[in-house]
Amino acid sequence: MVLCAARPIEQVTVAEIAAAAGMTPAAVYYHYRSKDEVLLAAVRRFARALTTRLCDELDRSPDVPIGDVLDAMLHWCSHRRDAALVYFVRSPGWNSAVEALRGAHRAEVVIVLEAELARRHGKSSPARCGVAATALSSLLEVAAVAWLTEDAVLADLGRRRFGAEVRAIAEDIGAL
């Protein structure tokens, strides 16, 4: 992940991946048909970890504001910066398999958030919870990109204020 986080994926070679993993290129090719499959496996691993962490955050503190959950996810991504950069910044659009995986993962995150919103707001319609969950998932993804790339908005606001704004927007969305 470090290699793909540091520079464009197309510039990373299988030989470099093998060296970073303490393997030979032949050993990499034994397990994966191509560099694309290595990337797909890394993206899949991060997606699973992200979903697991999101569920853990929601389960650990069922009454914590939803904005705090998203903020905690941003900090979690910071501690896995290389993997998060590959997932959120470098891999989108890389190939159809990665895009299919990312789409399936996005749908999984929406389902998790939709269930959480339904639990918190039992009387809200499923459609409303679904739309709000989609918005929260999108907010998480866009905020993670800004957080990881330290874009102009984050640079202008600073991490603390940016996190506060993400929390506030998430609360607005989650209020239903």
PDB file of C-alpha atoms in Angstrom:
ATOM      1  CA  MET A   1       0.000   0.000   0.000  1.00  0.00           C
ATOM      2  CA  VAL A   2       2.873   2.372   0.723  1.00  0.00           C
ATOM      3  CA  LEU A   3       4.017   2.245  -2.893  1.00  0.00           C
ATOM      4  CA  CYS A   4       0.554   2.917  -4.322  1.00  0.00           C
ATOM      5  CA  ALA A   5      -0.082   5.659  -1.779  1.00  0.00           C
ATOM      6  CA  ALA A   6       3.165   7.439  -2.621  1.00  0.00           C
ATOM      7  CA  ARG A   7       2.761   7.647  -6.385  1.00  0.00           C
ATOM      8  CA  PRO A   8       0.343   6.803  -9.195  1.00  0.00           C
ATOM      9  CA  ILE A   9      -0.551   3.117  -9.319  1.00  0.00           C
ATOM     10  CA  GLU A  10       0.453   2.775 -12.968  1.00  0.00           C
ATOM     11  CA  GLN A  11       4.035   3.691 -12.006  1.00  0.00           C
ATOM     12  CA  VAL A  12       4.341   0.918  -9.410  1.00  0.00           C
ATOM     13  CA  THR A  13       5.850  -2.324 -10.709  1.00  0.00           C
ATOM     14  CA  VAL A  14       5.308  -5.898  -9.573  1.00  0.00           C
ATOM     15  CA  ALA A  15       9.035  -6.067  -8.782  1.00  0.00           C
ATOM     16  CA  GLU A  16       8.632  -3.135  -6.371  1.00  0.00           C
ATOM     17  CA  ILE A  17       5.553  -4.715  -4.795  1.00  0.00           C
ATOM     18  CA  ALA A  18       7.459  -7.974  -4.363  1.00  0.00           C
ATOM     19  CA  ALA A  19      10.467  -6.244  -2.813  1.00  0.00           C
ATOM     20  CA  ALA A  20       8.257  -4.305  -0.382  1.00  0.00           C
ATOM     21  CA  ALA A  21       6.561  -7.560   0.647  1.00  0.00           C
ATOM     22  CA  GLY A  22       9.853  -9.421   0.992  1.00  0.00           C
ATOM     23  CA  MET A  23       8.945 -11.691  -1.912  1.00  0.00           C
ATOM     24  CA  THR A  24      10.170 -12.383  -5.401  1.00  0.00           C
ATOM     25  CA  PRO A  25       8.123 -11.277  -8.415  1.00  0.00           C
ATOM     26  CA  ALA A  26       7.537 -14.974  -9.141  1.00  0.00           C
ATOM     27  CA  ALA A  27       6.006 -15.420  -5.683  1.00  0.00           C
ATOM     28  CA  VAL A  28       3.710 -12.443  -6.269  1.00  0.00           C
ATOM     29  CA  TYR A  29       2.635 -13.918  -9.608  1.00  0.00           C
ATOM     30  CA  TYR A  30       2.018 -17.258  -7.899  1.00  0.00           C
ATOM     31  CA  HIS A  31      -0.637 -15.620  -5.712  1.00  0.00           C
ATOM     32  CA  TYR A  32      -1.893 -12.915  -8.092  1.00  0.00           C
ATOM     33  CA  ARG A  33      -2.191 -12.834 -11.871  1.00  0.00           C
ATOM     34  CA  SER A  34      -1.366  -9.145 -12.082  1.00  0.00           C
ATOM     35  CA  LYS A  35      -0.616  -5.940 -10.252  1.00  0.00           C
ATOM     36  CA  ASP A  36      -4.326  -5.147 -10.591  1.00  0.00           C
ATOM     37  CA  GLU A  37      -5.203  -8.211  -8.517  1.00  0.00           C
ATOM     38  CA  VAL A  38      -2.741  -7.129  -5.826  1.00  0.00           C
ATOM     39  CA  LEU A  39      -4.427  -3.718  -5.721  1.00  0.00           C
ATOM     40  CA  LEU A  40      -7.872  -5.322  -5.654  1.00  0.00           C
ATOM     41  CA  ALA A  41      -6.862  -7.485  -2.681  1.00  0.00           C
ATOM     42  CA  ALA A  42      -5.519  -4.436  -0.832  1.00  0.00           C
ATOM     43  CA  VAL A  43      -8.662  -2.418  -1.552  1.00  0.00           C
ATOM     44  CA  ARG A  44     -10.831  -5.342  -0.417  1.00  0.00           C
ATOM     45  CA  ARG A  45      -8.854  -5.664   2.838  1.00  0.00           C
ATOM     46  CA  PHE A  46      -9.220  -1.960   3.608  1.00  0.00           C
ATOM     47  CA  ALA A  47     -12.938  -1.960   2.736  1.00  0.00           C
ATOM     48  CA  ARG A  48     -13.557  -4.836   5.157  1.00  0.00           C
ATOM     49  CA  ALA A  49     -11.586  -3.103   7.895  1.00  0.00           C
ATOM     50  CA  LEU A  50     -13.477   0.155   7.307  1.00  0.00           C
ATOM     51  CA  THR A  51     -16.867  -1.542   7.567  1.00  0.00           C
ATOM     52  CA  THR A  52     -15.804  -3.464  10.659  1.00  0.00           C
ATOM     53  CA  ARG A  53     -14.570  -0.287  12.319  1.00  0.00           C
ATOM     54  CA  LEU A  54     -17.759   1.601  11.423  1.00  0.00           C
ATOM     55  CA  CYS A  55     -19.873  -1.171  12.953  1.00  0.00           C
ATOM     56  CA  ASP A  56     -17.633  -1.235  16.032  1.00  0.00           C
ATOM     57  CA  GLU A  57     -17.965   2.545  16.455  1.00  0.00           C
ATOM     58  CA  LEU A  58     -21.758   2.312  16.203  1.00  0.00           C
ATOM     59  CA  ASP A  59     -21.994  -0.701  18.532  1.00  0.00           C
ATOM     60  CA  ARG A  60     -19.573   0.618  21.137  1.00  0.00           C
ATOM     61  CA  SER A  61     -21.503   3.817  21.745  1.00  0.00           C
ATOM     62  CA  PRO A  62     -25.039   3.450  20.415  1.00  0.00           C
ATOM     63  CA  ASP A  63     -26.047   6.901  21.630  1.00  0.00           C
ATOM     64  CA  VAL A  64     -22.995   8.824  20.447  1.00  0.00           C
ATOM     65  CA  PRO A  65     -23.882  11.515  17.903  1.00  0.00           C
ATOM     66  CA  ILE A  66     -23.547  10.272  14.323  1.00  0.00           C
ATOM     67  CA  GLY A  67     -21.212  13.175  13.590  1.00  0.00           C
ATOM     68  CA  ASP A  68     -18.806  11.896  16.228  1.00  0.00           C
ATOM     69  CA  VAL A  69     -18.853   8.494  14.530  1.00  0.00           C
ATOM     70  CA  LEU A  70     -17.858  10.027  11.187  1.00  0.00           C
ATOM     71  CA  ASP A  71     -15.163  12.102  12.881  1.00  0.00           C
ATOM     72  CA  ALA A  72     -13.810   8.967  14.557  1.00  0.00           C
ATOM     73  CA  MET A  73     -13.712   7.291  11.142  1.00  0.00           C
ATOM     74  CA  LEU A  74     -11.620  10.152   9.745  1.00  0.00           C
ATOM     75  CA  HIS A  75      -9.141   9.737  12.587  1.00  0.00           C
ATOM     76  CA  TRP A  76      -9.122   5.971  12.050  1.00  0.00           C
ATOM     77  CA  CYS A  77      -8.260   6.604   8.383  1.00  0.00           C
ATOM     78  CA  SER A  78      -5.426   8.898   9.472  1.00  0.00           C
ATOM     79  CA  HIS A  79      -3.873   6.008  11.376  1.00  0.00           C
ATOM     80  CA  ARG A  80      -4.077   3.876   8.212  1.00  0.00           C
ATOM     81  CA  ARG A  81      -3.075   6.694   5.912  1.00  0.00           C
ATOM     82  CA  ASP A  82      -1.423   4.636   3.167  1.00  0.00           C
ATOM     83  CA  ALA A  83      -4.280   2.154   2.870  1.00  0.00           C
ATOM     84  CA  ALA A  84      -6.876   4.927   3.127  1.00  0.00           C
ATOM     85  CA  LEU A  85      -5.125   6.994   0.441  1.00  0.00           C
ATOM     86  CA  VAL A  86      -5.128   4.024  -1.901  1.00  0.00           C
ATOM     87  CA  TYR A  87      -8.793   3.297  -1.185  1.00  0.00           C
ATOM     88  CA  PHE A  88     -10.206   6.823  -1.280  1.00  0.00           C
ATOM     89  CA  VAL A  89      -7.794   8.665  -3.591  1.00  0.00           C
ATOM     90  CA  ARG A  90      -5.675   6.397  -5.802  1.00  0.00           C
ATOM     91  CA  SER A  91      -7.941   3.442  -6.642  1.00  0.00           C
ATOM     92  CA  PRO A  92     -11.147   5.135  -7.881  1.00  0.00           C
ATOM     93  CA  GLY A  93     -11.397   4.590 -11.616  1.00  0.00           C
ATOM     94  CA  TRP A  94      -8.362   2.295 -11.728  1.00  0.00           C
ATOM     95  CA  ASN A  95     -10.259  -0.620 -13.308  1.00  0.00           C
ATOM     96  CA  SER A  96     -13.719  -2.154 -13.442  1.00  0.00           C
ATOM     97  CA  ALA A  97     -13.002  -4.764 -10.755  1.00  0.00           C
ATOM     98  CA  VAL A  98     -11.865  -2.119  -8.269  1.00  0.00           C
ATOM     99  CA  GLU A  99     -14.854   0.061  -9.128  1.00  0.00           C
ATOM    100  CA  ALA A 100     -17.232  -2.884  -8.679  1.00  0.00           C
ATOM    101  CA  LEU A 101     -15.687  -3.627  -5.280  1.00  0.00           C
ATOM    102  CA  ARG A 102     -15.875   0.016  -4.231  1.00  0.00           C
ATOM    103  CA  GLY A 103     -19.514   0.184  -5.376  1.00  0.00           C
ATOM    104  CA  ALA A 104     -20.414  -2.947  -3.423  1.00  0.00           C
ATOM    105  CA  HIS A 105     -18.607  -1.599  -0.376  1.00  0.00           C
ATOM    106  CA  ARG A 106     -20.366   1.754  -0.658  1.00  0.00           C
ATOM    107  CA  ALA A 107     -23.702  -0.097  -0.721  1.00  0.00           C
ATOM    108  CA  GLU A 108     -22.652  -2.076   2.362  1.00  0.00           C
ATOM    109  CA  VAL A 109     -21.782   1.122   4.243  1.00  0.00           C
ATOM    110  CA  VAL A 110     -25.141   2.618   3.262  1.00  0.00           C
ATOM    111  CA  ILE A 111     -26.920  -0.464   4.636  1.00  0.00           C
ATOM    112  CA  VAL A 112     -25.015  -0.179   7.936  1.00  0.00           C
ATOM    113  CA  LEU A 113     -25.806   3.535   8.239  1.00  0.00           C
ATOM    114  CA  GLU A 114     -29.425   3.029   7.179  1.00  0.00           C
ATOM    115  CA  ALA A 115     -29.922   0.414   9.899  1.00  0.00           C
ATOM    116  CA  GLU A 116     -28.340   2.751  12.440  1.00  0.00           C
ATOM    117  CA  LEU A 117     -30.582   5.647  11.432  1.00  0.00           C
ATOM    118  CA  ALA A 118     -33.646   3.394  11.544  1.00  0.00           C
ATOM    119  CA  ARG A 119     -32.634   2.309  15.060  1.00  0.00           C
ATOM    120  CA  ARG A 120     -32.201   5.916  16.144  1.00  0.00           C
ATOM    121  CA  HIS A 121     -35.332   7.224  14.417  1.00  0.00           C
ATOM    122  CA  GLY A 122     -37.741   4.291  14.357  1.00  0.00           C
ATOM    123  CA  LYS A 123     -40.649   6.367  13.113  1.00  0.00           C
ATOM    124  CA  SER A 124     -38.838   7.693  10.033  1.00  0.00           C
ATOM    125  CA  SER A 125     -39.666   6.123   6.709  1.00  0.00           C
ATOM    126  CA  PRO A 126     -37.243   3.590   5.211  1.00  0.00           C
ATOM    127  CA  ALA A 127     -36.854   5.862   2.185  1.00  0.00           C
ATOM    128  CA  ARG A 128     -35.835   8.782   4.368  1.00  0.00           C
ATOM    129  CA  CYS A 129     -33.347   6.648   6.304  1.00  0.00           C
ATOM    130  CA  GLY A 130     -31.956   5.320   3.018  1.00  0.00           C
ATOM    131  CA  VAL A 131     -31.428   8.764   1.545  1.00  0.00           C
ATOM    132  CA  ALA A 132     -29.857  10.058   4.755  1.00  0.00           C
ATOM    133  CA  ALA A 133     -27.582   6.993   4.916  1.00  0.00           C
ATOM    134  CA  THR A 134     -26.501   7.598   1.328  1.00  0.00           C
ATOM    135  CA  ALA A 135     -25.722  11.220   2.186  1.00  0.00           C
ATOM    136  CA  LEU A 136     -23.714  10.178   5.268  1.00  0.00           C
ATOM    137  CA  SER A 137     -21.757   7.645   3.229  1.00  0.00           C
ATOM    138  CA  SER A 138     -20.992  10.299   0.625  1.00  0.00           C
ATOM    139  CA  LEU A 139     -19.982  12.769   3.324  1.00  0.00           C
ATOM    140  CA  LEU A 140     -17.600  10.213   4.820  1.00  0.00           C
ATOM    141  CA  GLU A 141     -15.998   9.540   1.447  1.00  0.00           C
ATOM    142  CA  VAL A 142     -15.618  13.199   0.441  1.00  0.00           C
ATOM    143  CA  ALA A 143     -14.399  14.216   3.897  1.00  0.00           C
ATOM    144  CA  ALA A 144     -11.879  11.352   3.905  1.00  0.00           C
ATOM    145  CA  VAL A 145     -10.452  12.498   0.567  1.00  0.00           C
ATOM    146  CA  ALA A 146     -10.120  16.069   1.858  1.00  0.00           C
ATOM    147  CA  TRP A 147      -8.658  14.836   5.160  1.00  0.00           C
ATOM    148  CA  LEU A 148      -6.102  12.539   3.534  1.00  0.00           C
ATOM    149  CA  THR A 149      -5.024  14.876   0.740  1.00  0.00           C
ATOM    150  CA  GLU A 150      -5.138  17.949   2.960  1.00  0.00           C
ATOM    151  CA  ASP A 151      -7.020  19.812   0.258  1.00  0.00           C
ATOM    152  CA  ALA A 152      -7.602  23.570   0.151  1.00  0.00           C
ATOM    153  CA  VAL A 153     -10.728  23.475   2.324  1.00  0.00           C
ATOM    154  CA  LEU A 154      -8.999  21.489   5.051  1.00  0.00           C
ATOM    155  CA  ALA A 155      -5.890  23.662   4.800  1.00  0.00           C
ATOM    156  CA  ASP A 156      -8.022  26.781   5.165  1.00  0.00           C
ATOM    157  CA  LEU A 157     -10.065  25.493   8.106  1.00  0.00           C
ATOM    158  CA  GLY A 158      -7.508  23.330   9.860  1.00  0.00           C
ATOM    159  CA  ARG A 159      -8.165  19.767  11.002  1.00  0.00           C
ATOM    160  CA  ARG A 160     -10.034  20.678  14.183  1.00  0.00           C
ATOM    161  CA  ARG A 161     -12.516  23.023  12.493  1.00  0.00           C
ATOM    162  CA  PHE A 162     -12.866  20.754   9.462  1.00  0.00           C
ATOM    163  CA  GLY A 163     -13.739  17.859  11.791  1.00  0.00           C
ATOM    164  CA  ALA A 164     -16.236  20.056  13.632  1.00  0.00           C
ATOM    165  CA  GLU A 165     -17.912  21.008  10.347  1.00  0.00           C
ATOM    166  CA  VAL A 166     -18.087  17.372   9.241  1.00  0.00           C
ATOM    167  CA  ARG A 167     -19.657  16.464  12.599  1.00  0.00           C
ATOM    168  CA  ALA A 168     -22.217  19.284  12.279  1.00  0.00           C
ATOM    169  CA  ILE A 169     -23.177  18.351   8.722  1.00  0.00           C
ATOM    170  CA  ALA A 170     -23.470  14.681   9.701  1.00  0.00           C
ATOM    171  CA  GLU A 171     -25.734  15.659  12.593  1.00  0.00           C
ATOM    172  CA  ASP A 172     -27.927  17.693  10.243  1.00  0.00           C
ATOM    173  CA  ILE A 173     -28.193  14.765   7.840  1.00  0.00           C
ATOM    174  CA  GLY A 174     -28.785  12.244  10.613  1.00  0.00           C
ATOM    175  CA  ALA A 175     -31.469  14.337  12.327  1.00  0.00           C
ATOM    176  CA  LEU A 176     -34.153  13.194   9.883  1.00  0.00           C
TER     177      LEU A 176
END
